[in-house]
Amino acid sequence: METVLWDRMRRLLEESDSCQGVIVTTQGQGLYAGITTALLQELQQESKSAARLVFHITNPHSDVEKSSDEQDTTTIENEAWQPAHVQRVRHHISSGLAMHDFTQNAHVVVPLELPTNERMSLVRASAQ
């Protein structure tokens, strides 16, 4: 799958006369951060003069944050808060490492925090 992606990207770059730049929008954590970093590194090698712009989208009300806040107040006596805090720390470390990789491989990184609620999905918030 990865080779197909890189082959298609190379073909697109070869077909164009000169690539002026690339805009990448990513959630920027976990699998998406790894794919984005690999894509930026490949673009850096294949098309050095092309500008690379990354929109790093974060959601302030993610499931990790909700679950840790809810568990803090309800189950602190039972010591069940520890898994939630470990997950929260992992989430922040993953986001920080992704941001570091993005800044190393892109020309411009724009962090965007999109407010969402039950009625508005992340896709709809990004469109607005």
mmCIF file with all atom_site columns, C-alpha atoms in Angstrom:
data_model
loop_
_atom_site.group_PDB
_atom_site.id
_atom_site.type_symbol
_atom_site.label_atom_id
_atom_site.label_alt_id
_atom_site.label_comp_id
_atom_site.label_asym_id
_atom_site.label_entity_id
_atom_site.label_seq_id
_atom_site.pdbx_PDB_ins_code
_atom_site.Cartn_x
_atom_site.Cartn_y
_atom_site.Cartn_z
_atom_site.occupancy
_atom_site.B_iso_or_equiv
_atom_site.pdbx_formal_charge
_atom_site.auth_seq_id
_atom_site.auth_comp_id
_atom_site.auth_asym_id
_atom_site.auth_atom_id
_atom_site.pdbx_PDB_model_num
ATOM 1   C CA . MET A 1 1   ? 0.000   0.000  0.000   1.00 0.00 ? 1   MET A CA 1
ATOM 2   C CA . GLU A 1 2   ? 2.808   2.359  0.927   1.00 0.00 ? 2   GLU A CA 1
ATOM 3   C CA . THR A 1 3   ? 4.679   1.698  -2.329  1.00 0.00 ? 3   THR A CA 1
ATOM 4   C CA . VAL A 1 4   ? 1.534   2.379  -4.350  1.00 0.00 ? 4   VAL A CA 1
ATOM 5   C CA . LEU A 1 5   ? 1.125   5.724  -2.590  1.00 0.00 ? 5   LEU A CA 1
ATOM 6   C CA . TRP A 1 6   ? 4.746   6.760  -3.248  1.00 0.00 ? 6   TRP A CA 1
ATOM 7   C CA . ASP A 1 7   ? 4.606   5.581  -6.873  1.00 0.00 ? 7   ASP A CA 1
ATOM 8   C CA . ARG A 1 8   ? 1.459   7.618  -7.527  1.00 0.00 ? 8   ARG A CA 1
ATOM 9   C CA . MET A 1 9   ? 2.994   10.656 -5.869  1.00 0.00 ? 9   MET A CA 1
ATOM 10  C CA . ARG A 1 10  ? 6.137   10.333 -8.002  1.00 0.00 ? 10  ARG A CA 1
ATOM 11  C CA . ARG A 1 11  ? 4.042   10.019 -11.166 1.00 0.00 ? 11  ARG A CA 1
ATOM 12  C CA . LEU A 1 12  ? 2.087   13.153 -10.264 1.00 0.00 ? 12  LEU A CA 1
ATOM 13  C CA . LEU A 1 13  ? 5.310   15.046 -9.663  1.00 0.00 ? 13  LEU A CA 1
ATOM 14  C CA . GLU A 1 14  ? 6.819   13.812 -12.951 1.00 0.00 ? 14  GLU A CA 1
ATOM 15  C CA . GLU A 1 15  ? 3.710   14.744 -14.939 1.00 0.00 ? 15  GLU A CA 1
ATOM 16  C CA . SER A 1 16  ? 3.716   18.310 -13.694 1.00 0.00 ? 16  SER A CA 1
ATOM 17  C CA . ASP A 1 17  ? 6.250   20.723 -15.154 1.00 0.00 ? 17  ASP A CA 1
ATOM 18  C CA . SER A 1 18  ? 7.134   22.233 -11.834 1.00 0.00 ? 18  SER A CA 1
ATOM 19  C CA . CYS A 1 19  ? 5.528   21.666 -8.483  1.00 0.00 ? 19  CYS A CA 1
ATOM 20  C CA . GLN A 1 20  ? 5.163   25.006 -6.673  1.00 0.00 ? 20  GLN A CA 1
ATOM 21  C CA . GLY A 1 21  ? 4.050   23.553 -3.375  1.00 0.00 ? 21  GLY A CA 1
ATOM 22  C CA . VAL A 1 22  ? 2.035   21.025 -1.441  1.00 0.00 ? 22  VAL A CA 1
ATOM 23  C CA . ILE A 1 23  ? -0.607  21.570 1.230   1.00 0.00 ? 23  ILE A CA 1
ATOM 24  C CA . VAL A 1 24  ? -1.195  18.742 3.708   1.00 0.00 ? 24  VAL A CA 1
ATOM 25  C CA . THR A 1 25  ? -4.035  18.728 6.237   1.00 0.00 ? 25  THR A CA 1
ATOM 26  C CA . THR A 1 26  ? -3.675  16.182 9.008   1.00 0.00 ? 26  THR A CA 1
ATOM 27  C CA . GLN A 1 27  ? -4.963  15.418 12.457  1.00 0.00 ? 27  GLN A CA 1
ATOM 28  C CA . GLY A 1 28  ? -1.357  14.905 13.373  1.00 0.00 ? 28  GLY A CA 1
ATOM 29  C CA . GLN A 1 29  ? -1.230  12.064 15.860  1.00 0.00 ? 29  GLN A CA 1
ATOM 30  C CA . GLY A 1 30  ? -0.767  8.319  15.665  1.00 0.00 ? 30  GLY A CA 1
ATOM 31  C CA . LEU A 1 31  ? -0.925  6.729  12.227  1.00 0.00 ? 31  LEU A CA 1
ATOM 32  C CA . TYR A 1 32  ? -1.775  9.996  10.475  1.00 0.00 ? 32  TYR A CA 1
ATOM 33  C CA . ALA A 1 33  ? 1.306   11.712 11.858  1.00 0.00 ? 33  ALA A CA 1
ATOM 34  C CA . GLY A 1 34  ? 3.536   8.897  10.610  1.00 0.00 ? 34  GLY A CA 1
ATOM 35  C CA . ILE A 1 35  ? 2.055   8.967  7.117   1.00 0.00 ? 35  ILE A CA 1
ATOM 36  C CA . THR A 1 36  ? 2.275   12.759 6.990   1.00 0.00 ? 36  THR A CA 1
ATOM 37  C CA . THR A 1 37  ? 5.905   12.738 8.132   1.00 0.00 ? 37  THR A CA 1
ATOM 38  C CA . ALA A 1 38  ? 6.820   10.087 5.554   1.00 0.00 ? 38  ALA A CA 1
ATOM 39  C CA . LEU A 1 39  ? 4.991   12.057 2.848   1.00 0.00 ? 39  LEU A CA 1
ATOM 40  C CA . LEU A 1 40  ? 6.818   15.275 3.772   1.00 0.00 ? 40  LEU A CA 1
ATOM 41  C CA . GLN A 1 41  ? 10.186  13.500 3.759   1.00 0.00 ? 41  GLN A CA 1
ATOM 42  C CA . GLU A 1 42  ? 9.471   11.974 0.356   1.00 0.00 ? 42  GLU A CA 1
ATOM 43  C CA . LEU A 1 43  ? 8.417   15.371 -1.019  1.00 0.00 ? 43  LEU A CA 1
ATOM 44  C CA . GLN A 1 44  ? 11.566  16.904 0.398   1.00 0.00 ? 44  GLN A CA 1
ATOM 45  C CA . GLN A 1 45  ? 13.676  14.402 -1.555  1.00 0.00 ? 45  GLN A CA 1
ATOM 46  C CA . GLU A 1 46  ? 11.656  14.386 -4.779  1.00 0.00 ? 46  GLU A CA 1
ATOM 47  C CA . SER A 1 47  ? 10.870  18.093 -5.079  1.00 0.00 ? 47  SER A CA 1
ATOM 48  C CA . LYS A 1 48  ? 13.237  20.191 -2.992  1.00 0.00 ? 48  LYS A CA 1
ATOM 49  C CA . SER A 1 49  ? 12.080  23.580 -4.248  1.00 0.00 ? 49  SER A CA 1
ATOM 50  C CA . ALA A 1 50  ? 8.366   22.964 -3.635  1.00 0.00 ? 50  ALA A CA 1
ATOM 51  C CA . ALA A 1 51  ? 6.914   24.654 -0.576  1.00 0.00 ? 51  ALA A CA 1
ATOM 52  C CA . ARG A 1 52  ? 5.392   22.332 2.010   1.00 0.00 ? 52  ARG A CA 1
ATOM 53  C CA . LEU A 1 53  ? 2.528   23.675 4.133   1.00 0.00 ? 53  LEU A CA 1
ATOM 54  C CA . VAL A 1 54  ? 0.957   21.592 6.908   1.00 0.00 ? 54  VAL A CA 1
ATOM 55  C CA . PHE A 1 55  ? -2.334  22.344 8.638   1.00 0.00 ? 55  PHE A CA 1
ATOM 56  C CA . HIS A 1 56  ? -2.090  20.495 11.966  1.00 0.00 ? 56  HIS A CA 1
ATOM 57  C CA . ILE A 1 57  ? -5.678  20.111 13.189  1.00 0.00 ? 57  ILE A CA 1
ATOM 58  C CA . THR A 1 58  ? -6.375  19.468 16.835  1.00 0.00 ? 58  THR A CA 1
ATOM 59  C CA . ASN A 1 59  ? -9.681  18.918 18.561  1.00 0.00 ? 59  ASN A CA 1
ATOM 60  C CA . PRO A 1 60  ? -9.880  20.440 22.054  1.00 0.00 ? 60  PRO A CA 1
ATOM 61  C CA . HIS A 1 61  ? -12.634 18.023 23.094  1.00 0.00 ? 61  HIS A CA 1
ATOM 62  C CA . SER A 1 62  ? -11.067 14.755 22.061  1.00 0.00 ? 62  SER A CA 1
ATOM 63  C CA . ASP A 1 63  ? -12.134 11.445 23.587  1.00 0.00 ? 63  ASP A CA 1
ATOM 64  C CA . VAL A 1 64  ? -8.848  11.181 25.489  1.00 0.00 ? 64  VAL A CA 1
ATOM 65  C CA . GLU A 1 65  ? -9.407  14.492 27.249  1.00 0.00 ? 65  GLU A CA 1
ATOM 66  C CA . LYS A 1 66  ? -13.062 13.720 28.035  1.00 0.00 ? 66  LYS A CA 1
ATOM 67  C CA . SER A 1 67  ? -12.394 10.317 29.480  1.00 0.00 ? 67  SER A CA 1
ATOM 68  C CA . SER A 1 68  ? -9.560  11.540 31.701  1.00 0.00 ? 68  SER A CA 1
ATOM 69  C CA . ASP A 1 69  ? -11.579 14.476 33.044  1.00 0.00 ? 69  ASP A CA 1
ATOM 70  C CA . GLU A 1 70  ? -14.619 12.315 33.743  1.00 0.00 ? 70  GLU A CA 1
ATOM 71  C CA . GLN A 1 71  ? -12.563 9.647  35.465  1.00 0.00 ? 71  GLN A CA 1
ATOM 72  C CA . ASP A 1 72  ? -10.734 12.226 37.610  1.00 0.00 ? 72  ASP A CA 1
ATOM 73  C CA . THR A 1 73  ? -13.890 13.281 39.397  1.00 0.00 ? 73  THR A CA 1
ATOM 74  C CA . THR A 1 74  ? -15.696 9.954  39.675  1.00 0.00 ? 74  THR A CA 1
ATOM 75  C CA . THR A 1 75  ? -13.143 7.227  40.366  1.00 0.00 ? 75  THR A CA 1
ATOM 76  C CA . ILE A 1 76  ? -10.179 8.869  42.056  1.00 0.00 ? 76  ILE A CA 1
ATOM 77  C CA . GLU A 1 77  ? -10.745 6.772  45.180  1.00 0.00 ? 77  GLU A CA 1
ATOM 78  C CA . ASN A 1 78  ? -10.550 3.495  43.226  1.00 0.00 ? 78  ASN A CA 1
ATOM 79  C CA . GLU A 1 79  ? -7.238  4.402  41.543  1.00 0.00 ? 79  GLU A CA 1
ATOM 80  C CA . ALA A 1 80  ? -8.801  3.773  38.112  1.00 0.00 ? 80  ALA A CA 1
ATOM 81  C CA . TRP A 1 81  ? -7.605  7.215  37.064  1.00 0.00 ? 81  TRP A CA 1
ATOM 82  C CA . GLN A 1 82  ? -4.115  5.903  36.261  1.00 0.00 ? 82  GLN A CA 1
ATOM 83  C CA . PRO A 1 83  ? -4.931  4.335  32.833  1.00 0.00 ? 83  PRO A CA 1
ATOM 84  C CA . ALA A 1 84  ? -6.676  7.535  31.768  1.00 0.00 ? 84  ALA A CA 1
ATOM 85  C CA . HIS A 1 85  ? -3.689  9.646  32.788  1.00 0.00 ? 85  HIS A CA 1
ATOM 86  C CA . VAL A 1 86  ? -1.280  7.306  31.008  1.00 0.00 ? 86  VAL A CA 1
ATOM 87  C CA . GLN A 1 87  ? -3.411  7.569  27.866  1.00 0.00 ? 87  GLN A CA 1
ATOM 88  C CA . ARG A 1 88  ? -3.498  11.363 28.195  1.00 0.00 ? 88  ARG A CA 1
ATOM 89  C CA . VAL A 1 89  ? 0.292   11.577 28.560  1.00 0.00 ? 89  VAL A CA 1
ATOM 90  C CA . ARG A 1 90  ? 0.759   9.296  25.542  1.00 0.00 ? 90  ARG A CA 1
ATOM 91  C CA . HIS A 1 91  ? -1.596  11.502 23.532  1.00 0.00 ? 91  HIS A CA 1
ATOM 92  C CA . HIS A 1 92  ? 0.382   14.655 24.419  1.00 0.00 ? 92  HIS A CA 1
ATOM 93  C CA . ILE A 1 93  ? 3.751   13.019 23.700  1.00 0.00 ? 93  ILE A CA 1
ATOM 94  C CA . SER A 1 94  ? 2.496   11.720 20.354  1.00 0.00 ? 94  SER A CA 1
ATOM 95  C CA . SER A 1 95  ? 1.199   15.181 19.411  1.00 0.00 ? 95  SER A CA 1
ATOM 96  C CA . GLY A 1 96  ? 4.468   16.812 20.470  1.00 0.00 ? 96  GLY A CA 1
ATOM 97  C CA . LEU A 1 97  ? 6.599   14.381 18.480  1.00 0.00 ? 97  LEU A CA 1
ATOM 98  C CA . ALA A 1 98  ? 4.356   14.834 15.446  1.00 0.00 ? 98  ALA A CA 1
ATOM 99  C CA . MET A 1 99  ? 4.666   18.619 15.698  1.00 0.00 ? 99  MET A CA 1
ATOM 100 C CA . HIS A 1 100 ? 8.463   18.270 15.903  1.00 0.00 ? 100 HIS A CA 1
ATOM 101 C CA . ASP A 1 101 ? 8.543   16.054 12.802  1.00 0.00 ? 101 ASP A CA 1
ATOM 102 C CA . PHE A 1 102 ? 6.277   18.450 10.920  1.00 0.00 ? 102 PHE A CA 1
ATOM 103 C CA . THR A 1 103 ? 8.448   21.462 11.719  1.00 0.00 ? 103 THR A CA 1
ATOM 104 C CA . GLN A 1 104 ? 11.561  19.575 10.620  1.00 0.00 ? 104 GLN A CA 1
ATOM 105 C CA . ASN A 1 105 ? 10.115  18.529 7.247   1.00 0.00 ? 105 ASN A CA 1
ATOM 106 C CA . ALA A 1 106 ? 7.751   21.365 6.274   1.00 0.00 ? 106 ALA A CA 1
ATOM 107 C CA . HIS A 1 107 ? 8.302   25.021 5.499   1.00 0.00 ? 107 HIS A CA 1
ATOM 108 C CA . VAL A 1 108 ? 5.205   26.210 7.366   1.00 0.00 ? 108 VAL A CA 1
ATOM 109 C CA . VAL A 1 109 ? 3.143   24.447 10.047  1.00 0.00 ? 109 VAL A CA 1
ATOM 110 C CA . VAL A 1 110 ? -0.182  26.012 10.988  1.00 0.00 ? 110 VAL A CA 1
ATOM 111 C CA . PRO A 1 111 ? -1.730  24.525 14.141  1.00 0.00 ? 111 PRO A CA 1
ATOM 112 C CA . LEU A 1 112 ? -5.518  24.792 14.059  1.00 0.00 ? 112 LEU A CA 1
ATOM 113 C CA . GLU A 1 113 ? -7.814  24.064 16.972  1.00 0.00 ? 113 GLU A CA 1
ATOM 114 C CA . LEU A 1 114 ? -11.303 23.318 15.759  1.00 0.00 ? 114 LEU A CA 1
ATOM 115 C CA . PRO A 1 115 ? -14.146 23.570 18.244  1.00 0.00 ? 115 PRO A CA 1
ATOM 116 C CA . THR A 1 116 ? -16.638 20.763 17.843  1.00 0.00 ? 116 THR A CA 1
ATOM 117 C CA . ASN A 1 117 ? -19.640 19.602 19.773  1.00 0.00 ? 117 ASN A CA 1
ATOM 118 C CA . GLU A 1 118 ? -22.231 16.858 19.469  1.00 0.00 ? 118 GLU A CA 1
ATOM 119 C CA . ARG A 1 119 ? -23.993 18.593 16.573  1.00 0.00 ? 119 ARG A CA 1
ATOM 120 C CA . MET A 1 120 ? -20.876 19.558 14.615  1.00 0.00 ? 120 MET A CA 1
ATOM 121 C CA . SER A 1 121 ? -18.388 16.966 13.384  1.00 0.00 ? 121 SER A CA 1
ATOM 122 C CA . LEU A 1 122 ? -14.671 17.627 12.913  1.00 0.00 ? 122 LEU A CA 1
ATOM 123 C CA . VAL A 1 123 ? -15.155 17.663 9.132   1.00 0.00 ? 123 VAL A CA 1
ATOM 124 C CA . ARG A 1 124 ? -17.920 20.272 9.335   1.00 0.00 ? 124 ARG A CA 1
ATOM 125 C CA . ALA A 1 125 ? -15.876 22.428 11.749  1.00 0.00 ? 125 ALA A CA 1
ATOM 126 C CA . SER A 1 126 ? -12.890 22.340 9.383   1.00 0.00 ? 126 SER A CA 1
ATOM 127 C CA . ALA A 1 127 ? -15.117 23.372 6.463   1.00 0.00 ? 127 ALA A CA 1
ATOM 128 C CA . GLN A 1 128 ? -16.341 26.395 8.419   1.00 0.00 ? 128 GLN A CA 1
#
